[in-house]
C-alpha positions as CSV (number, residue, x, y, z in Angstrom):
1,M,-14.6,-20.7,-19.8
2,I,-11.9,-18.3,-18.3
3,R,-12.4,-14.8,-19.6
4,R,-9.3,-12.6,-20.0
5,A,-9.2,-8.9,-20.4
6,R,-8.1,-7.9,-23.9
7,C,-6.4,-4.6,-22.9
8,G,-5.3,-3.3,-19.6
9,V,-4.3,0.2,-20.5
10,E,-6.1,3.3,-19.3
11,Y,-4.7,5.5,-22.0
12,R,-4.5,9.2,-22.7
13,K,-2.1,10.5,-25.2
14,V,0.6,12.5,-23.4
15,S,2.1,15.4,-25.6
16,G,5.6,14.6,-26.8
17,S,5.6,11.1,-25.3
18,R,7.2,8.0,-26.9
19,I,4.5,5.8,-25.6
20,D,1.9,6.6,-28.3
21,H,3.0,3.8,-30.7
22,L,3.8,1.4,-27.9
23,F,0.6,1.0,-26.0
24,R,-2.2,2.0,-28.5
25,R,-2.6,-1.7,-29.4
26,C,-4.6,-4.2,-27.4
27,T,-1.6,-6.4,-26.7
28,M,0.2,-4.8,-23.8
29,F,3.9,-5.8,-23.5
30,E,6.4,-5.4,-20.8
31,P,8.6,-2.4,-21.6
32,Y,11.8,-4.3,-20.6
33,R,13.8,-7.4,-21.4
34,I,14.7,-10.2,-19.0
35,K,18.4,-10.7,-18.5
36,M,18.3,-13.0,-15.4
37,V,15.7,-15.4,-14.2
38,E,14.8,-17.0,-10.8
39,P,13.1,-20.4,-10.6
40,I,9.6,-20.5,-9.3
41,S,8.5,-23.1,-6.9
42,I,5.8,-25.4,-8.2
43,T,4.0,-27.2,-5.3
44,T,1.3,-29.8,-4.8
45,P,-2.1,-29.2,-3.1
46,E,-1.0,-31.4,-0.2
47,H,2.3,-29.5,0.2
48,R,0.2,-26.3,0.3
49,R,-2.2,-27.6,2.9
50,L,0.6,-28.6,5.2
51,A,2.5,-25.3,4.7
52,L,-0.7,-23.3,5.4
53,R,-1.5,-25.2,8.6
54,K,2.2,-24.8,9.8
55,A,1.8,-21.0,9.2
56,G,-1.3,-20.8,11.3
57,Y,-3.3,-19.7,8.2
58,N,-1.4,-16.5,8.1
59,M,0.2,-15.6,4.8
60,F,3.1,-13.9,6.5
61,G,4.0,-17.2,8.1
62,L,4.6,-19.0,4.8
63,R,8.1,-19.7,3.6
64,A,8.9,-18.1,0.3
65,Q,9.9,-21.4,-1.2
66,D,6.3,-22.6,-0.6
67,V,4.9,-19.8,-2.8
68,T,4.4,-19.9,-6.6
69,I,3.2,-16.4,-7.3
70,D,3.9,-13.9,-4.5
71,L,1.4,-11.0,-4.4
72,L,1.7,-10.5,-0.6
73,T,3.1,-7.0,-1.1
74,D,4.7,-4.6,-3.7
75,S,7.1,-3.4,-0.9
76,G,10.6,-4.2,-1.5
77,T,9.8,-7.1,-3.8
78,G,10.5,-5.5,-7.2
79,A,13.3,-6.0,-9.7
80,M,16.1,-3.4,-10.1
81,S,17.2,-2.2,-13.4
82,Q,20.6,-2.4,-15.1
83,D,21.2,1.2,-14.3
84,Q,20.4,0.6,-10.6
85,W,22.8,-2.3,-10.5
86,A,25.5,-0.3,-12.2
87,A,25.0,2.4,-9.6
88,V,25.6,-0.2,-6.9
89,L,29.1,-0.7,-8.3
90,Y,30.2,2.9,-8.0
91,S,28.7,3.5,-4.6
92,D,30.7,5.0,-1.8
93,E,30.5,3.3,1.6
94,S,32.1,6.0,3.7
95,Y,30.4,6.2,7.1
96,A,29.7,10.0,6.9
97,G,29.3,12.4,3.9
98,A,29.6,9.7,1.3
99,D,29.2,10.6,-2.3
100,S,26.3,8.2,-2.5
101,W,24.5,10.3,0.2
102,F,24.9,13.5,-1.8
103,R,23.6,11.9,-5.0
104,F,20.6,10.6,-3.0
105,E,20.0,13.9,-1.3
106,R,20.2,15.8,-4.6
107,R,17.6,13.5,-6.2
108,V,15.2,13.7,-3.4
109,R,15.5,17.5,-3.2
110,T,15.1,18.0,-6.9
111,M,12.0,15.8,-7.2
112,F,10.2,16.6,-3.9
113,G,11.4,20.1,-3.3
114,F,11.8,19.9,0.5
115,R,15.0,21.4,2.0
116,H,15.7,18.7,4.6
117,V,16.2,15.0,3.7
118,L,16.7,12.2,6.3
119,P,17.3,8.7,4.9
120,T,15.8,5.8,6.9
121,H,15.9,2.0,6.5
122,Q,12.3,2.0,5.4
123,G,9.1,4.0,5.4
124,R,7.8,3.1,8.7
125,A,11.1,4.3,10.3
126,A,10.5,7.7,8.6
127,E,6.9,7.7,10.1
128,R,8.3,6.9,13.6
129,L,10.7,9.8,13.4
130,L,8.1,12.2,12.2
131,Y,5.3,11.2,14.6
132,T,7.6,11.0,17.6
133,V,8.9,14.6,17.0
134,L,5.3,15.9,16.4
135,C,3.6,14.1,19.3
136,V,6.0,13.4,22.2
137,G,5.7,15.9,25.0
138,K,2.0,16.4,24.5
139,D,-0.9,14.6,26.1
140,P,-1.3,11.6,23.6
141,Q,-4.8,10.8,24.8
142,R,-6.0,14.2,23.4
143,L,-4.1,14.1,20.2
144,V,-5.8,13.1,16.8
145,V,-4.1,12.7,13.4
146,P,-6.8,12.7,10.6
147,S,-6.1,11.2,7.1
148,N,-7.8,10.3,4.0
149,S,-6.8,6.8,5.2
150,H,-3.8,5.8,7.3
151,F,-2.1,2.6,6.3
152,D,-1.2,0.0,8.8
153,T,2.3,1.1,9.8
154,G,1.4,4.8,10.1
155,R,-1.5,3.9,12.2
156,G,0.6,1.5,14.3
157,N,3.3,4.1,14.9
158,L,0.6,6.6,16.1
159,E,-1.0,4.0,18.3
160,L,2.3,3.1,19.9
161,L,2.5,6.7,21.0
162,G,-1.0,6.6,22.4
163,V,-2.3,8.9,19.6
164,R,-5.7,8.3,17.8
165,A,-5.5,7.9,14.0
166,V,-8.7,8.8,12.3
167,N,-9.6,7.9,8.7
168,L,-11.8,10.3,6.8
169,P,-12.2,9.1,3.2
170,C,-14.5,10.7,0.7
171,A,-18.2,9.5,0.4
172,Q,-17.5,7.8,-2.9
173,A,-15.0,5.4,-1.3
174,A,-17.8,3.7,0.6
175,D,-19.1,2.2,-2.6
176,L,-16.4,-0.2,-3.8
177,T,-18.1,-0.4,-7.3
178,D,-18.4,3.4,-7.9
179,D,-16.4,4.4,-10.9
180,A,-15.4,7.7,-9.5
181,P,-11.9,8.7,-10.6
182,F,-10.5,9.8,-7.3
183,K,-11.9,7.6,-4.5
184,G,-8.7,8.0,-2.5
185,N,-9.8,11.6,-1.7
186,A,-10.3,12.9,1.8
187,D,-13.6,14.2,3.2
188,V,-12.5,17.8,3.8
189,A,-15.7,18.9,5.5
190,A,-15.4,15.9,7.9
191,M,-11.8,16.9,8.6
192,D,-12.9,20.5,9.4
193,R,-15.5,19.3,11.8
194,L,-13.0,17.0,13.5
195,I,-10.5,19.8,13.9
196,T,-13.2,22.1,15.3
197,E,-14.4,19.4,17.7
198,V,-11.0,18.5,19.2
199,G,-9.2,21.8,18.8
200,A,-6.4,22.6,16.3
201,E,-3.8,22.5,19.0
202,F,-4.5,18.7,19.5
203,V,-4.0,17.9,15.8
204,P,-0.2,17.7,15.4
205,A,-0.6,16.9,11.6
206,I,-2.9,15.9,8.8
207,V,-1.7,13.0,6.7
208,M,-2.6,12.5,3.0
209,T,-1.8,8.9,1.7
210,V,-1.1,8.9,-2.0
211,T,-2.3,6.5,-3.3
212,N,-4.8,5.5,-0.7
213,N,-3.7,1.9,0.1
214,T,-6.3,1.1,2.7
215,G,-9.1,2.3,0.4
216,G,-8.3,0.1,-2.4
217,G,-5.1,1.7,-3.8
218,Q,-7.3,4.6,-5.1
219,P,-5.7,7.9,-6.2
220,V,-6.0,11.3,-4.7
221,S,-6.7,14.3,-6.9
222,M,-4.5,17.4,-7.0
223,A,-7.7,19.4,-6.2
224,N,-8.2,17.4,-3.1
225,I,-4.6,17.8,-2.0
226,A,-4.9,21.5,-2.5
227,E,-8.1,21.7,-0.6
228,V,-6.8,19.7,2.4
229,S,-3.7,21.8,2.4
230,A,-5.7,25.0,2.6
231,L,-7.7,23.6,5.5
232,A,-4.5,22.6,7.3
233,R,-2.9,26.0,6.9
234,S,-6.1,27.8,7.9
235,H,-5.8,26.0,11.3
236,G,-2.0,26.3,11.6
237,I,-1.6,22.5,11.1
238,P,1.2,20.9,9.0
239,M,0.1,18.6,6.3
240,Y,2.4,15.7,5.4
241,L,2.2,13.3,2.4
242,D,2.6,9.6,3.0
243,G,4.1,9.4,-0.5
244,C,5.0,5.7,-0.9
245,R,3.3,5.5,-4.2
246,F,3.8,9.1,-5.3
247,A,4.5,8.3,-9.0
248,E,1.4,6.1,-9.4
249,N,-0.7,8.9,-7.9
250,A,0.9,11.5,-10.2
251,Y,0.1,9.2,-13.2
252,F,-3.6,9.1,-12.3
253,I,-3.7,12.9,-11.9
254,Q,-2.1,13.2,-15.4
255,Q,-4.7,10.8,-16.9
256,R,-7.8,11.9,-15.0
257,E,-7.4,15.6,-14.2
258,P,-7.6,17.6,-17.6
259,E,-5.6,20.4,-16.2
260,Y,-2.6,18.2,-15.9
261,E,-2.8,16.1,-19.0
262,S,0.2,17.8,-20.6
263,W,2.3,17.8,-17.5
264,T,5.2,15.3,-17.1
265,I,5.2,13.0,-14.0
266,P,8.0,14.9,-12.2
267,E,6.2,18.2,-12.7
268,I,3.1,16.7,-11.1
269,V,5.1,15.2,-8.2
270,S,6.6,18.7,-7.6
271,K,3.2,20.3,-7.6
272,M,1.7,17.7,-5.2
273,C,4.6,18.3,-2.8
274,S,4.2,22.1,-3.0
275,Y,1.0,21.8,-0.9
276,A,2.7,19.9,1.9
277,E,5.1,20.6,4.7
278,G,6.9,17.4,4.0
279,C,6.5,13.7,3.2
280,T,7.4,10.3,4.4
281,V,8.4,7.8,1.6
282,S,9.1,4.1,1.5
283,A,11.7,3.6,-1.3
284,K,10.6,-0.1,-1.3
285,K,7.5,1.0,-3.4
286,D,8.0,3.9,-5.9
287,G,11.7,4.0,-5.1
288,L,12.0,0.7,-7.0
289,C,14.3,-0.7,-4.4
290,N,14.4,-3.6,-2.0
291,I,15.0,-1.4,1.1
292,G,15.1,2.1,2.2
293,G,13.0,5.3,2.8
294,F,13.2,8.9,3.9
295,L,11.6,11.7,5.7
296,A,11.7,15.1,3.9
297,T,10.5,18.3,5.3
298,D,10.7,22.1,5.2
299,D,10.3,22.5,9.0
300,D,13.7,23.3,10.5
301,E,12.7,22.3,14.0
302,V,11.2,19.0,12.9
303,A,14.3,18.2,10.8
304,A,16.7,19.0,13.6
305,E,14.9,16.8,16.2
306,A,14.4,14.0,13.7
307,R,18.1,14.0,12.9
308,Q,19.1,13.6,16.5
309,L,16.5,10.9,17.1
310,G,17.5,9.1,13.9
311,I,21.2,8.9,15.0
312,I,20.1,6.7,17.9
313,T,18.0,4.2,15.9
314,E,18.8,4.7,12.2
315,G,22.5,5.7,12.2
316,F,24.2,9.0,11.2
317,Y,22.0,11.2,9.1
318,T,24.0,10.8,5.9
319,Y,23.2,7.1,5.7
320,G,20.2,6.5,7.9
321,G,20.6,2.8,8.3
322,L,21.4,2.3,4.5
323,S,24.5,1.3,2.7
324,G,25.9,3.5,0.0
325,R,24.7,1.0,-2.5
326,D,21.1,1.4,-1.3
327,L,21.4,5.1,-1.5
328,D,22.6,5.1,-5.1
329,A,20.1,2.5,-6.2
330,I,17.2,4.6,-4.7
331,A,18.5,7.7,-6.4
332,V,18.3,5.9,-9.8
333,G,15.0,4.3,-9.0
334,L,13.3,7.6,-8.1
335,K,14.1,8.7,-11.7
336,E,13.1,5.6,-13.4
337,V,9.7,5.4,-11.6
338,C,8.6,8.6,-13.2
339,E,9.2,7.3,-16.8
340,Q,5.9,7.2,-18.8
341,P,6.3,3.8,-20.4
342,Y,6.9,2.2,-17.0
343,L,3.9,3.8,-15.4
344,E,1.7,2.9,-18.5
345,H,2.6,-0.8,-18.1
346,R,2.4,-0.7,-14.4
347,V,-1.1,0.7,-14.1
348,G,-2.1,-1.2,-17.2
349,S,-1.2,-4.6,-15.6
350,V,-3.2,-3.9,-12.6
351,R,-6.2,-2.9,-14.7
352,Y,-5.8,-6.1,-16.9
353,L,-5.9,-8.3,-13.8
354,A,-8.9,-6.5,-12.2
355,T,-10.9,-6.5,-15.4
356,A,-10.4,-10.2,-16.0
357,L,-11.3,-11.1,-12.4
358,R,-14.4,-9.0,-12.6
359,D,-15.4,-10.7,-15.9
360,N,-15.0,-14.0,-14.2
361,G,-17.4,-13.2,-11.3
362,V,-14.9,-12.0,-8.7
363,P,-16.0,-8.7,-7.2
364,V,-13.1,-6.2,-7.1
365,V,-12.7,-2.6,-6.0
366,W,-13.4,-0.4,-9.0
367,P,-11.8,1.4,-10.7
368,P,-8.5,-0.4,-10.2
369,G,-5.7,1.3,-8.4
370,G,-2.1,1.6,-9.4
371,H,-0.3,-1.2,-7.5
372,A,-2.8,-3.8,-6.6
373,V,-6.1,-5.4,-7.2
374,Y,-8.5,-5.6,-4.2
375,I,-11.1,-8.3,-4.0
376,D,-14.3,-7.5,-2.0
377,A,-14.2,-10.7,0.2
378,A,-17.5,-9.7,1.9
379,A,-19.3,-9.6,-1.4
380,L,-17.6,-12.9,-2.6
381,L,-18.2,-14.7,0.7
382,P,-21.3,-13.1,2.2
383,H,-22.0,-16.3,4.3
384,I,-18.8,-15.7,6.5
385,P,-19.4,-13.1,9.2
386,P,-16.8,-10.4,9.8
387,L,-15.4,-11.8,13.0
388,R,-14.6,-15.0,11.1
389,Y,-12.4,-13.0,8.9
390,P,-13.7,-13.6,5.3
391,A,-10.8,-11.8,3.6
392,Q,-8.3,-13.9,5.6
393,A,-10.2,-17.1,4.7
394,L,-10.1,-16.0,1.0
395,C,-6.3,-15.4,1.2
396,A,-6.0,-19.0,2.5
397,E,-8.2,-20.4,-0.2
398,I,-6.3,-18.6,-3.0
399,Y,-3.0,-20.0,-1.7
400,L,-4.5,-23.5,-1.5
401,E,-5.8,-23.3,-5.0
402,G,-2.6,-22.2,-6.8
403,G,0.1,-21.3,-4.4
404,V,-0.6,-17.6,-4.8
405,R,0.1,-15.5,-1.7
406,T,-2.0,-12.4,-1.0
407,V,-2.7,-10.3,2.0
408,E,-5.8,-9.5,4.1
409,L,-6.9,-5.8,4.6
410,G,-10.1,-6.3,6.5
411,T,-11.1,-6.9,10.2
412,C,-7.9,-8.6,11.1
413,A,-5.8,-5.8,9.9
414,F,-8.0,-2.8,10.7
415,G,-10.8,-4.0,13.1
416,Y,-8.9,-3.9,16.4
417,D,-8.5,-0.6,18.3
418,A,-5.3,-0.9,20.3
419,L,-6.2,2.1,22.4
420,T,-9.5,0.7,23.6
421,G,-9.0,-3.1,23.2
422,V,-12.2,-3.3,21.2
423,E,-12.6,-5.3,17.9
424,A,-15.3,-4.4,15.5
425,P,-15.9,-5.2,11.8
426,A,-13.7,-3.1,9.5
427,Q,-15.3,-0.9,7.0
428,W,-14.2,-3.2,4.2
429,E,-13.2,-6.9,3.9
430,L,-10.5,-6.8,1.2
431,C,-8.0,-9.3,-0.1
432,R,-5.2,-7.5,-1.8
433,L,-3.2,-8.8,-4.7
434,A,-0.2,-6.4,-4.9
435,L,2.0,-6.7,-8.0
436,P,5.7,-6.5,-7.5
437,R,7.3,-4.0,-9.9
438,R,9.0,-5.4,-13.0
439,V,8.8,-9.1,-11.8
440,Y,5.8,-10.9,-13.3
441,T,4.6,-11.1,-16.9
442,Q,1.0,-11.3,-18.3
443,S,1.1,-15.1,-18.4
444,H,1.7,-15.1,-14.6
445,L,-1.4,-12.9,-14.2
446,D,-3.3,-15.3,-16.4
447,Y,-2.5,-18.1,-14.0
448,V,-3.8,-15.9,-11.1
449,I,-7.0,-15.2,-13.0
450,E,-7.6,-19.0,-13.6
451,S,-7.0,-19.7,-9.9
452,L,-9.5,-17.1,-8.8
453,A,-12.1,-18.1,-11.4
454,A,-12.0,-21.6,-10.0
455,I,-12.5,-20.3,-6.5
456,A,-15.4,-18.2,-7.5
457,Q,-17.1,-21.3,-8.7
458,R,-17.0,-22.9,-5.3
459,R,-17.3,-19.9,-3.1
460,D,-20.2,-21.2,-1.1
461,R,-18.1,-24.1,0.3
462,I,-15.4,-21.8,1.7
463,Q,-15.5,-21.6,5.6
464,G,-14.3,-18.8,7.9
465,L,-11.5,-18.7,10.4
466,R,-11.2,-18.4,14.1
467,M,-8.3,-16.3,15.5
468,T,-6.4,-18.3,18.1
469,S,-3.4,-16.0,18.8
470,P,-4.2,-12.3,18.5
471,S,-1.8,-9.4,18.9
472,T,-2.5,-5.7,19.5
473,I,-0.4,-3.8,17.0
474,L,-0.3,-4.7,13.3
475,R,-1.8,-8.0,14.3
476,H,-2.3,-9.2,10.7
477,F,1.5,-9.8,10.5
478,T,1.5,-12.3,13.4
479,A,-2.0,-13.5,14.3
480,Q,-2.7,-17.2,14.1
481,F,-6.0,-18.9,12.9
482,T,-7.7,-22.2,12.6
483,P,-10.5,-23.1,10.3
484,V,-14.2,-22.9,11.5
485,L,-15.9,-26.1,10.5
486,A,-19.3,-26.1,8.8
487,D,-21.0,-27.8,11.8
488,D,-19.3,-25.7,14.5
489,V,-21.6,-23.7,16.8
490,D,-20.4,-20.2,16.2
491,E,-22.9,-17.9,18.0
492,E,-20.4,-15.2,18.8
493,A,-19.5,-14.4,15.2
494,R,-23.1,-14.8,14.0
495,T,-24.9,-12.4,16.4
496,P,-27.4,-10.1,14.5
497,E,-25.3,-7.0,15.3
498,L,-22.2,-8.5,13.6
499,A,-23.9,-10.0,10.5
500,G,-23.7,-7.8,7.4
501,H,-20.8,-5.5,8.8
502,E,-23.0,-3.5,11.1
503,H,-22.0,-2.0,14.4
504,G,-21.4,-4.9,16.7
505,S,-18.1,-5.3,18.5
506,T,-16.2,-7.5,20.8
507,R,-13.4,-7.0,23.3
508,L,-10.3,-9.0,22.8
509,P,-7.8,-9.9,25.5
510,L,-4.3,-8.5,25.1
511,S,-3.0,-12.1,24.5
512,G,-4.5,-15.5,24.1
513,P,-7.5,-16.6,22.0
514,P,-10.8,-14.6,21.8
515,D,-13.6,-15.6,24.1
């Protein structure tokens, strides 16, 4: 029997809020009506087997028309509102100094509080501008950028510069079932030791990712942001926020830190940013848009250099690779994402899915985060060793079962060190189910629950994958795989050091299959 969660809302009454009567019942409804629909592809098991083989067992290689429920990412996959589409119609497409730019700039400055705003075509471009300005001209082999946890594009941008990206999550993050409220926090003491060890002059920045995507979408507390900020300032190091999911993080602060329970989301966002020198943001997440991003900073020199660099690759600094339509849609989206009913439903949907999966024997990261459910593939598939990519194998099985596309965040994504050429088991083997914003309803989530419940019943029969075409940077986007058959001799992946996610490693060539 499939068990479904009765209520997905983590609820605390917010003073003066309109949501009190909307979400105090156990039936959680979408706080919007549907005005336009898009048909969903319904495929057969045989069709999915052929599509997966053609994609090299990589979810990024699948065609969208071969996917029934797409939970690959929440980045740029959401639905825009009627007000955003209205803003598109009155946008200004002037090359420089467009009215759309000034509306966008005013919204970002008002919400985040930083003086300089540089639009970019998406968040990773903002990261590239920031890290290039902070790191170029210095000895990259000596530079270190610590974080509560870098996500893939931030780490990739640093590694392309030859800079070491170091993740220092809090101790509670190591236990995926620990119910701690802020498992996205940084280990401040470990950061201090690292800075002392390498020297503050070789730490160009500290990055706080909110929410902590790599660590299961877990939130970061205001107290931890303040503590890391104090550490950074004591060493003369700028702290920047990776603020792709700033509103979701603010919501968790509102719900879980008593000091902020009566604060509005915009007030909390402003407070978070007051501790930072600036931020990078992908508007494809909490900007509620399909493209766009920005770098915002109070550092005059960083802003001036980034502006000049951006003109070369992003375009003039009043459009940054975006149309006026995009700028206006983002300006509206940044306002809408802070609305309390939206965030209640957003976070409640994730909790509904996570609770139902756990009730059906699927181990998930707990407590649920704000944008995705993370399945602990190592716990679900303990018979698959790390270098046979259990999370990637689970992604493939989920697609075969119901046409649901997910993404691996395990050894394929994070186990390869591009600076040393060494592959080792990642800290976690996670399969992420990211929910696009304002796209799917509860019945779609129930379909996903049924698919995962069926997989949990046959987990022992799922086999691992062998990587046949690795790459060195962000390899989970392009790597190719082939199934490992049950009777294959697979000594390399089953050595005692590698079993159970311990400290074995292997060196991969820069191209071609692993040895």
